[in-house]
Amino acid sequence: MANHPSTAVFEPNGLRSEEALSRIQARSRYYFKLSEFAQLTGRDSGTAAYLAVNRLSRQGRVVTATRRPAGYLIVPPEHQHYGAPPVTWWIDDCLRFIEPHYYVALLSAARHWGSSHYARQDVQIMLSRPHP
């Protein structure tokens, strides 16, 4: 078996895209902003970072969570058939920047802690201000 050089693209001043995702996920985080990804990979936070995340999205490794500010979810292989990781894994990281005064509604919390066995499979979030 011959030694072939890796076909992965290495960034001169930062991590490869997959390594950046691994670094974020190693901290038990699944939500990240485009600016954070750009900083880890050494890309500018404009077009280059967007194109790299778009490529990861086509591969099913990330999905768009928020449009403004641009935020994405890392999709672990075991959750790819669902399309995203469980909401309890990432909702705090996401809303901490967008709406710091949020809380999970009572029915969703009861379902999470096992009080309602046949509850709907959705999560209700209460915000301090109305959103369109």
N, CA and C atoms as an extended XYZ file, in Angstrom:
396
Properties=species:S:1:pos:R:3:atomname:S:1:resname:S:1:resid:I:1 pbc="F F F"
N         0.837       -1.176        0.000 N   MET     1
C         0.000        0.000        0.000 CA  MET     1
C         0.884        1.242        0.000 C   MET     1
N         0.738        2.066       -0.978 N   ALA     2
C         1.581        3.251       -1.132 CA  ALA     2
C         1.095        4.370       -0.228 C   ALA     2
N         2.026        5.173        0.210 N   ASN     3
C         1.671        6.342        1.003 CA  ASN     3
C         1.312        7.481        0.066 C   ASN     3
N         0.063        7.885        0.105 N   HIS     4
C        -0.403        8.993       -0.717 CA  HIS     4
C        -0.596       10.203        0.175 C   HIS     4
N        -0.252       11.371       -0.308 N   PRO     5
C        -0.516       12.560        0.494 CA  PRO     5
C        -2.014       12.748        0.672 C   PRO     5
N        -2.373       13.313        1.784 N   SER     6
C        -3.782       13.548        2.078 CA  SER     6
C        -4.384       14.495        1.049 C   SER     6
N        -5.615       14.230        0.682 N   THR     7
C        -6.301       15.109       -0.262 CA  THR     7
C        -7.023       16.243        0.449 C   THR     7
N        -6.963       16.266        1.776 N   ALA     8
C        -7.634       17.315        2.529 CA  ALA     8
C        -6.913       18.645        2.322 C   ALA     8
N        -7.673       19.704        2.310 N   VAL     9
C        -7.110       21.037        2.142 CA  VAL     9
C        -6.715       21.565        3.512 C   VAL     9
N        -5.472       21.955        3.663 N   PHE    10
C        -4.995       22.510        4.920 CA  PHE    10
C        -4.986       24.023        4.826 C   PHE    10
N        -5.406       24.653        5.892 N   GLU    11
C        -5.416       26.103        5.944 CA  GLU    11
C        -4.061       26.576        6.467 C   GLU    11
N        -3.468       27.586        5.868 N   PRO    12
C        -2.134       28.015        6.278 CA  PRO    12
C        -2.080       28.587        7.691 C   PRO    12
N        -3.118       29.253        8.144 N   ASN    13
C        -3.082       29.909        9.454 CA  ASN    13
C        -4.125       29.382       10.419 C   ASN    13
N        -4.671       28.217       10.180 N   GLY    14
C        -5.710       27.718       11.069 CA  GLY    14
C        -5.962       26.243       10.861 C   GLY    14
N        -7.070       25.789       11.413 N   LEU    15
C        -7.452       24.389       11.340 CA  LEU    15
C        -8.200       24.090       10.051 C   LEU    15
N        -8.219       22.831        9.670 N   ARG    16
C        -9.089       22.412        8.580 CA  ARG    16
C       -10.529       22.506        9.076 C   ARG    16
N       -11.472       22.498        8.163 N   SER    17
C       -12.885       22.640        8.524 CA  SER    17
C       -13.331       21.540        9.478 C   SER    17
N       -12.993       20.281        9.169 N   GLU    18
C       -13.387       19.158       10.027 CA  GLU    18
C       -12.756       19.269       11.409 C   GLU    18
N       -11.503       19.716       11.466 N   GLU    19
C       -10.834       19.881       12.758 CA  GLU    19
C       -11.505       20.979       13.582 C   GLU    19
N       -11.945       22.036       12.917 N   ALA    20
C       -12.640       23.116       13.622 CA  ALA    20
C       -13.945       22.602       14.228 C   ALA    20
N       -14.699       21.795       13.460 N   LEU    21
C       -15.930       21.212       14.001 CA  LEU    21
C       -15.623       20.309       15.187 C   LEU    21
N       -14.571       19.511       15.079 N   SER    22
C       -14.188       18.624       16.185 CA  SER    22
C       -13.806       19.416       17.422 C   SER    22
N       -13.119       20.529       17.232 N   ARG    23
C       -12.715       21.356       18.370 CA  ARG    23
C       -13.941       21.939       19.078 C   ARG    23
N       -14.918       22.392       18.312 N   ILE    24
C       -16.151       22.932       18.901 CA  ILE    24
C       -16.913       21.825       19.619 C   ILE    24
N       -17.056       20.682       18.970 N   GLN    25
C       -17.814       19.567       19.531 CA  GLN    25
C       -17.117       18.979       20.755 C   GLN    25
N       -15.799       19.046       20.825 N   ALA    26
C       -15.059       18.529       21.981 CA  ALA    26
C       -15.392       19.301       23.252 C   ALA    26
N       -15.911       20.512       23.093 N   ARG    27
C       -16.335       21.317       24.249 CA  ARG    27
C       -17.822       21.142       24.541 C   ARG    27
N       -18.398       20.042       24.034 N   SER    28
C       -19.831       19.734       24.224 CA  SER    28
C       -20.717       20.839       23.684 C   SER    28
N       -20.313       21.412       22.581 N   ARG    29
C       -21.099       22.445       21.922 CA  ARG    29
C       -21.448       21.966       20.530 C   ARG    29
N       -22.647       22.324       20.088 N   TYR    30
C       -23.097       21.933       18.757 CA  TYR    30
C       -23.509       23.138       17.926 C   TYR    30
N       -23.689       24.281       18.561 N   TYR    31
C       -24.038       25.523       17.864 CA  TYR    31
C       -22.787       26.387       17.771 C   TYR    31
N       -22.535       26.947       16.605 N   PHE    32
C       -21.413       27.870       16.454 CA  PHE    32
C       -21.801       28.968       15.476 C   PHE    32
N       -21.168       30.122       15.643 N   LYS    33
C       -21.394       31.246       14.742 CA  LYS    33
C       -20.348       31.226       13.636 C   LYS    33
N       -20.689       31.811       12.510 N   LEU    34
C       -19.777       31.852       11.368 CA  LEU    34
C       -18.468       32.544       11.742 C   LEU    34
N       -18.537       33.582       12.555 N   SER    35
C       -17.321       34.299       12.944 CA  SER    35
C       -16.387       33.410       13.765 C   SER    35
N       -16.941       32.555       14.617 N   GLU    36
C       -16.120       31.624       15.399 CA  GLU    36
C       -15.437       30.610       14.482 C   GLU    36
N       -16.183       30.094       13.512 N   PHE    37
C       -15.624       29.143       12.552 CA  PHE    37
C       -14.503       29.800       11.749 C   PHE    37
N       -14.729       31.031       11.329 N   ALA    38
C       -13.716       31.758       10.557 CA  ALA    38
C       -12.443       31.949       11.371 C   ALA    38
N       -12.595       32.263       12.638 N   GLN    39
C       -11.431       32.465       13.494 CA  GLN    39
C       -10.644       31.163       13.673 C   GLN    39
N       -11.339       30.047       13.878 N   LEU    40
C       -10.661       28.760       14.066 CA  LEU    40
C        -9.931       28.297       12.807 C   LEU    40
N       -10.501       28.567       11.657 N   THR    41
C        -9.914       28.080       10.411 CA  THR    41
C        -8.951       29.069        9.765 C   THR    41
N        -8.870       30.279       10.286 N   GLY    42
C        -7.975       31.270        9.712 CA  GLY    42
C        -8.512       31.918        8.454 C   GLY    42
N        -9.794       31.751        8.191 N   ARG    43
C       -10.412       32.386        7.018 CA  ARG    43
C       -10.976       33.737        7.426 C   ARG    43
N       -11.246       34.577        6.420 N   ASP    44
C       -11.967       35.799        6.739 CA  ASP    44
C       -13.418       35.418        7.021 C   ASP    44
N       -14.112       36.239        7.775 N   SER    45
C       -15.473       35.874        8.182 CA  SER    45
C       -16.499       36.139        7.089 C   SER    45
N       -16.053       36.445        5.910 N   GLY    46
C       -16.959       36.688        4.802 CA  GLY    46
C       -17.149       35.462        3.937 C   GLY    46
N       -16.814       35.610        2.687 N   THR    47
C       -17.102       34.598        1.681 CA  THR    47
C       -16.380       33.279        1.916 C   THR    47
N       -15.109       33.306        2.285 N   ALA    48
C       -14.336       32.065        2.427 CA  ALA    48
C       -14.916       31.166        3.512 C   ALA    48
N       -15.250       31.734        4.656 N   ALA    49
C       -15.829       30.936        5.737 CA  ALA    49
C       -17.212       30.435        5.345 C   ALA    49
N       -18.002       31.285        4.701 N   TYR    50
C       -19.337       30.881        4.268 CA  TYR    50
C       -19.271       29.717        3.285 C   TYR    50
N       -18.353       29.775        2.334 N   LEU    51
C       -18.224       28.694        1.352 CA  LEU    51
C       -17.797       27.384        2.012 C   LEU    51
N       -16.910       27.466        3.001 N   ALA    52
C       -16.480       26.254        3.707 CA  ALA    52
C       -17.642       25.636        4.485 C   ALA    52
N       -18.422       26.472        5.174 N   VAL    53
C       -19.573       25.958        5.925 CA  VAL    53
C       -20.638       25.434        4.968 C   VAL    53
N       -20.811       26.086        3.835 N   ASN    54
C       -21.765       25.622        2.831 CA  ASN    54
C       -21.377       24.232        2.313 C   ASN    54
N       -20.086       24.001        2.117 N   ARG    55
C       -19.610       22.679        1.691 CA  ARG    55
C       -19.909       21.628        2.767 C   ARG    55
N       -19.683       21.979        4.036 N   LEU    56
C       -19.999       21.061        5.134 CA  LEU    56
C       -21.500       20.794        5.204 C   LEU    56
N       -22.293       21.796        4.880 N   SER    57
C       -23.747       21.629        4.870 CA  SER    57
C       -24.179       20.651        3.784 C   SER    57
N       -23.595       20.752        2.607 N   ARG    58
C       -23.921       19.809        1.525 CA  ARG    58
C       -23.535       18.381        1.896 C   ARG    58
N       -22.512       18.224        2.732 N   GLN    59
C       -22.086       16.899        3.187 CA  GLN    59
C       -22.949       16.378        4.333 C   GLN    59
N       -23.839       17.216        4.872 N   GLY    60
C       -24.690       16.810        5.983 CA  GLY    60
C       -24.027       16.933        7.341 C   GLY    60
N       -22.891       17.614        7.423 N   ARG    61
C       -22.172       17.764        8.692 CA  ARG    61
C       -22.702       18.918        9.530 C   ARG    61
N       -23.282       19.940        8.894 N   VAL    62
C       -23.858       21.075        9.612 CA  VAL    62
C       -25.178       21.467        8.960 C   VAL    62
N       -26.032       22.138        9.735 N   VAL    63
C       -27.271       22.713        9.214 CA  VAL    63
C       -27.376       24.142        9.731 C   VAL    63
N       -28.088       24.972        9.000 N   THR    64
C       -28.293       26.355        9.411 CA  THR    64
C       -29.276       26.398       10.569 C   THR    64
N       -28.892       27.088       11.644 N   ALA    65
C       -29.771       27.249       12.801 CA  ALA    65
C       -30.370       28.649       12.831 C   ALA    65
N       -29.555       29.655       12.606 N   THR    66
C       -30.015       31.047       12.592 CA  THR    66
C       -29.422       31.744       11.379 C   THR    66
N       -30.184       32.678       10.830 N   ARG    67
C       -29.690       33.402        9.658 CA  ARG    67
C       -28.944       34.670       10.045 C   ARG    67
N       -29.437       35.394       11.025 N   ARG    68
C       -28.787       36.627       11.469 CA  ARG    68
C       -28.783       36.677       12.970 C   ARG    68
N       -27.650       36.549       13.578 N   PRO    69
C       -26.337       36.298       13.007 CA  PRO    69
C       -26.244       34.868       12.484 C   PRO    69
N       -25.396       34.655       11.502 N   ALA    70
C       -25.257       33.331       10.890 CA  ALA    70
C       -24.762       32.332       11.927 C   ALA    70
N       -25.607       31.341       12.224 N   GLY    71
C       -25.260       30.307       13.191 CA  GLY    71
C       -25.596       28.938       12.639 C   GLY    71
N       -24.807       27.956       13.014 N   TYR    72
C       -24.942       26.614       12.454 CA  TYR    72
C       -24.901       25.568       13.556 C   TYR    72
N       -25.478       24.402       13.256 N   LEU    73
C       -25.452       23.262       14.165 CA  LEU    73
C       -24.579       22.169       13.584 C   LEU    73
N       -23.737       21.590       14.420 N   ILE    74
C       -22.978       20.413       14.027 CA  ILE    74
C       -23.913       19.221       14.157 C   ILE    74
N       -23.990       18.399       13.125 N   VAL    75
C       -24.861       17.224       13.135 CA  VAL    75
C       -23.977       15.984       13.282 C   VAL    75
N       -23.972       15.366       14.479 N   PRO    76
C       -23.181       14.143       14.648 CA  PRO    76
C       -23.752       13.018       13.785 C   PRO    76
N       -22.930       12.054       13.390 N   PRO    77
C       -23.410       10.974       12.514 CA  PRO    77
C       -24.640       10.246       13.051 C   PRO    77
N       -24.715       10.058       14.365 N   GLU    78
C       -25.856        9.330       14.926 CA  GLU    78
C       -27.164       10.110       14.858 C   GLU    78
N       -27.107       11.397       14.527 N   HIS    79
C       -28.316       12.218       14.425 CA  HIS    79
C       -28.571       12.713       13.008 C   HIS    79
N       -27.812       12.240       12.031 N   GLN    80
C       -27.992       12.716       10.662 CA  GLN    80
C       -29.350       12.341       10.092 C   GLN    80
N       -29.914       11.214       10.495 N   HIS    81
C       -31.233       10.856        9.965 CA  HIS    81
C       -32.329       11.739       10.551 C   HIS    81
N       -32.086       12.404       11.690 N   TYR    82
C       -33.042       13.368       12.249 CA  TYR    82
C       -32.841       14.757       11.647 C   TYR    82
N       -31.646       15.032       11.145 N   GLY    83
C       -31.351       16.331       10.559 CA  GLY    83
C       -30.696       17.316       11.501 C   GLY    83
N       -30.687       17.018       12.800 N   ALA    84
C       -30.077       17.911       13.787 CA  ALA    84
C       -29.951       17.166       15.113 C   ALA    84
N       -29.060       17.623       15.979 N   PRO    85
C       -28.980       17.019       17.309 CA  PRO    85
C       -30.191       17.433       18.149 C   PRO    85
N       -30.438       16.770       19.269 N   PRO    86
C       -31.563       17.155       20.129 CA  PRO    86
C       -31.472       18.625       20.538 C   PRO    86
N       -32.602       19.273       20.605 N   VAL    87
C       -32.650       20.714       20.869 CA  VAL    87
C       -32.033       21.067       22.223 C   VAL    87
N       -32.126       20.177       23.196 N   THR    88
C       -31.553       20.472       24.511 CA  THR    88
C       -30.034       20.536       24.476 C   THR    88
N       -29.415       20.005       23.441 N   TRP    89
C       -27.959       20.042       23.320 CA  TRP    89
C       -27.450       21.402       22.870 C   TRP    89
N       -28.294       22.200       22.184 N   TRP    90
C       -27.776       23.421       21.573 CA  TRP    90
C       -28.585       24.680       21.824 C   TRP    90
N       -29.776       24.574       22.369 N   ILE    91
C       -30.651       25.749       22.477 CA  ILE    91
C       -30.048       26.847       23.353 C   ILE    91
N       -29.347       26.477       24.418 N   ASP    92
C       -28.770       27.493       25.291 CA  ASP    92
C       -27.664       28.271       24.584 C   ASP    92
N       -26.789       27.575       23.873 N   ASP    93
C       -25.732       28.271       23.129 CA  ASP    93
C       -26.315       29.214       22.085 C   ASP    93
N       -27.373       28.796       21.433 N   CYS    94
C       -27.994       29.601       20.384 CA  CYS    94
C       -28.678       30.841       20.959 C   CYS    94
N       -29.532       30.650       21.941 N   LEU    95
C       -30.327       31.770       22.450 CA  LEU    95
C       -29.559       32.688       23.390 C   LEU    95
N       -28.448       32.249       23.907 N   ARG    96
C       -27.643       33.102       24.780 CA  ARG    96
C       -27.247       34.390       24.060 C   ARG    96
N       -27.011       34.319       22.742 N   PHE    97
C       -26.607       35.493       21.974 CA  PHE    97
C       -27.806       36.250       21.421 C   PHE    97
N       -28.843       35.528       21.038 N   ILE    98
C       -29.981       36.150       20.365 CA  ILE    98
C       -30.977       36.728       21.361 C   ILE    98
N       -31.339       35.962       22.362 N   GLU    99
C       -32.360       36.349       23.338 CA  GLU    99
C       -31.927       35.861       24.719 C   GLU    99
N       -31.145       36.664       25.450 N   PRO   100
C       -30.595       36.188       26.719 CA  PRO   100
C       -31.634       35.920       27.813 C   PRO   100
N       -32.829       36.501       27.704 N   HIS   101
C       -33.844       36.319       28.745 CA  HIS   101
C       -34.915       35.335       28.292 C   HIS   101
N       -34.512       34.124       27.957 N   TYR   102
C       -35.457       33.103       27.506 CA  TYR   102
C       -35.579       32.030       28.586 C   TYR   102
N       -36.617       31.232       28.486 N   TYR   103
C       -36.692       30.024       29.306 CA  TYR   103
C       -37.543       28.997       28.594 C   TYR   103
N       -37.312       27.747       28.931 N   VAL   104
C       -38.070       26.650       28.337 CA  VAL   104
C       -39.418       26.603       29.032 C   VAL   104
N       -40.489       26.539       28.255 N   ALA   105
C       -41.842       26.560       28.812 CA  ALA   105
C       -42.093       25.339       29.696 C   ALA   105
N       -43.059       25.463       30.573 N   LEU   106
C       -43.339       24.449       31.583 CA  LEU   106
C       -43.672       23.088       30.983 C   LEU   106
N       -44.495       23.040       29.933 N   LEU   107
C       -44.848       21.745       29.348 CA  LEU   107
C       -43.635       21.055       28.747 C   LEU   107
N       -42.756       21.810       28.123 N   SER   108
C       -41.542       21.224       27.559 CA  SER   108
C       -40.621       20.720       28.662 C   SER   108
N       -40.518       21.469       29.745 N   ALA   109
C       -39.684       21.040       30.864 CA  ALA   109
C       -40.254       19.777       31.504 C   ALA   109
N       -41.575       19.706       31.638 N   ALA   110
C       -42.203       18.514       32.220 CA  ALA   110
C       -41.945       17.290       31.350 C   ALA   110
N       -42.030       17.460       30.047 N   ARG   111
C       -41.757       16.336       29.151 CA  ARG   111
C       -40.303       15.903       29.270 C   ARG   111
N       -39.408       16.876       29.369 N   HIS   112
C       -37.982       16.555       29.473 CA  HIS   112
C       -37.687       15.743       30.732 C   HIS   112
N       -38.347       16.059       31.817 N   TRP   113
C       -38.088       15.370       33.083 CA  TRP   113
C       -38.993       14.167       33.298 C   TRP   113
N       -39.769       13.778       32.295 N   GLY   114
C       -40.513       12.526       32.362 CA  GLY   114
C       -41.900       12.606       32.960 C   GLY   114
N       -42.487       13.794       33.053 N   SER   115
C       -43.800       13.918       33.676 CA  SER   115
C       -44.955       13.706       32.720 C   SER   115
N       -44.733       13.812       31.447 N   SER   116
C       -45.841       13.589       30.518 CA  SER   116
C       -45.363       12.630       29.427 C   SER   116
N       -45.838       11.418       29.483 N   HIS   117
C       -45.329       10.352       28.630 CA  HIS   117
C       -45.746       10.478       27.170 C   HIS   117
N       -46.901       11.049       26.913 N   TYR   118
C       -47.391       11.131       25.538 CA  TYR   118
C       -47.459       12.570       25.049 C   TYR   118
N       -46.544       13.378       25.497 N   ALA   119
C       -46.530       14.788       25.100 CA  ALA   119
C       -46.080       14.934       23.651 C   ALA   119
N       -46.459       16.050       23.067 N   ARG   120
C       -46.013       16.347       21.709 CA  ARG   120
C       -44.497       16.487       21.700 C   ARG   120
N       -43.902       16.166       20.579 N   GLN   121
C       -42.446       16.215       20.462 CA  GLN   121
C       -41.987       17.572       19.922 C   GLN   121
N       -42.318       18.629       20.629 N   ASP   122
C       -41.823       19.945       20.268 CA  ASP   122
C       -41.368       20.653       21.530 C   ASP   122
N       -40.614       21.705       21.368 N   VAL   123
C       -40.083       22.451       22.497 CA  VAL   123
C       -40.624       23.866       22.415 C   VAL   123
N       -41.152       24.336       23.516 N   GLN   124
C       -41.703       25.685       23.582 CA  GLN   124
C       -40.719       26.577       24.326 C   GLN   124
N       -40.368       27.692       23.713 N   ILE   125
C       -39.424       28.634       24.298 CA  ILE   125
C       -40.158       29.942       24.555 C   ILE   125
N       -40.026       30.466       25.756 N   MET   126
C       -40.629       31.749       26.110 CA  MET   126
C       -39.565       32.836       25.980 C   MET   126
N       -39.919       33.928       25.285 N   LEU   127
C       -39.007       35.039       25.062 CA  LEU   127
C       -39.506       36.266       25.791 C   LEU   127
N       -38.600       37.197       26.058 N   SER   128
C       -38.994       38.401       26.785 CA  SER   128
C       -39.645       39.444       25.886 C   SER   128
N       -39.496       39.305       24.584 N   ARG   129
C       -40.099       40.266       23.659 CA  ARG   129
C       -40.705       39.509       22.483 C   ARG   129
N       -41.742       40.060       21.870 N   PRO   130
C       -42.354       39.368       20.734 CA  PRO   130
C       -41.430       39.348       19.522 C   PRO   130
N       -41.469       38.233       18.810 N   HIS   131
C       -40.713       38.084       17.561 CA  HIS   131
C       -41.694       37.862       16.428 C   HIS   131
N       -41.398       38.395       15.246 N   PRO   132
C       -42.324       38.218       14.114 CA  PRO   132
C       -42.389       36.781       13.651 C   PRO   132
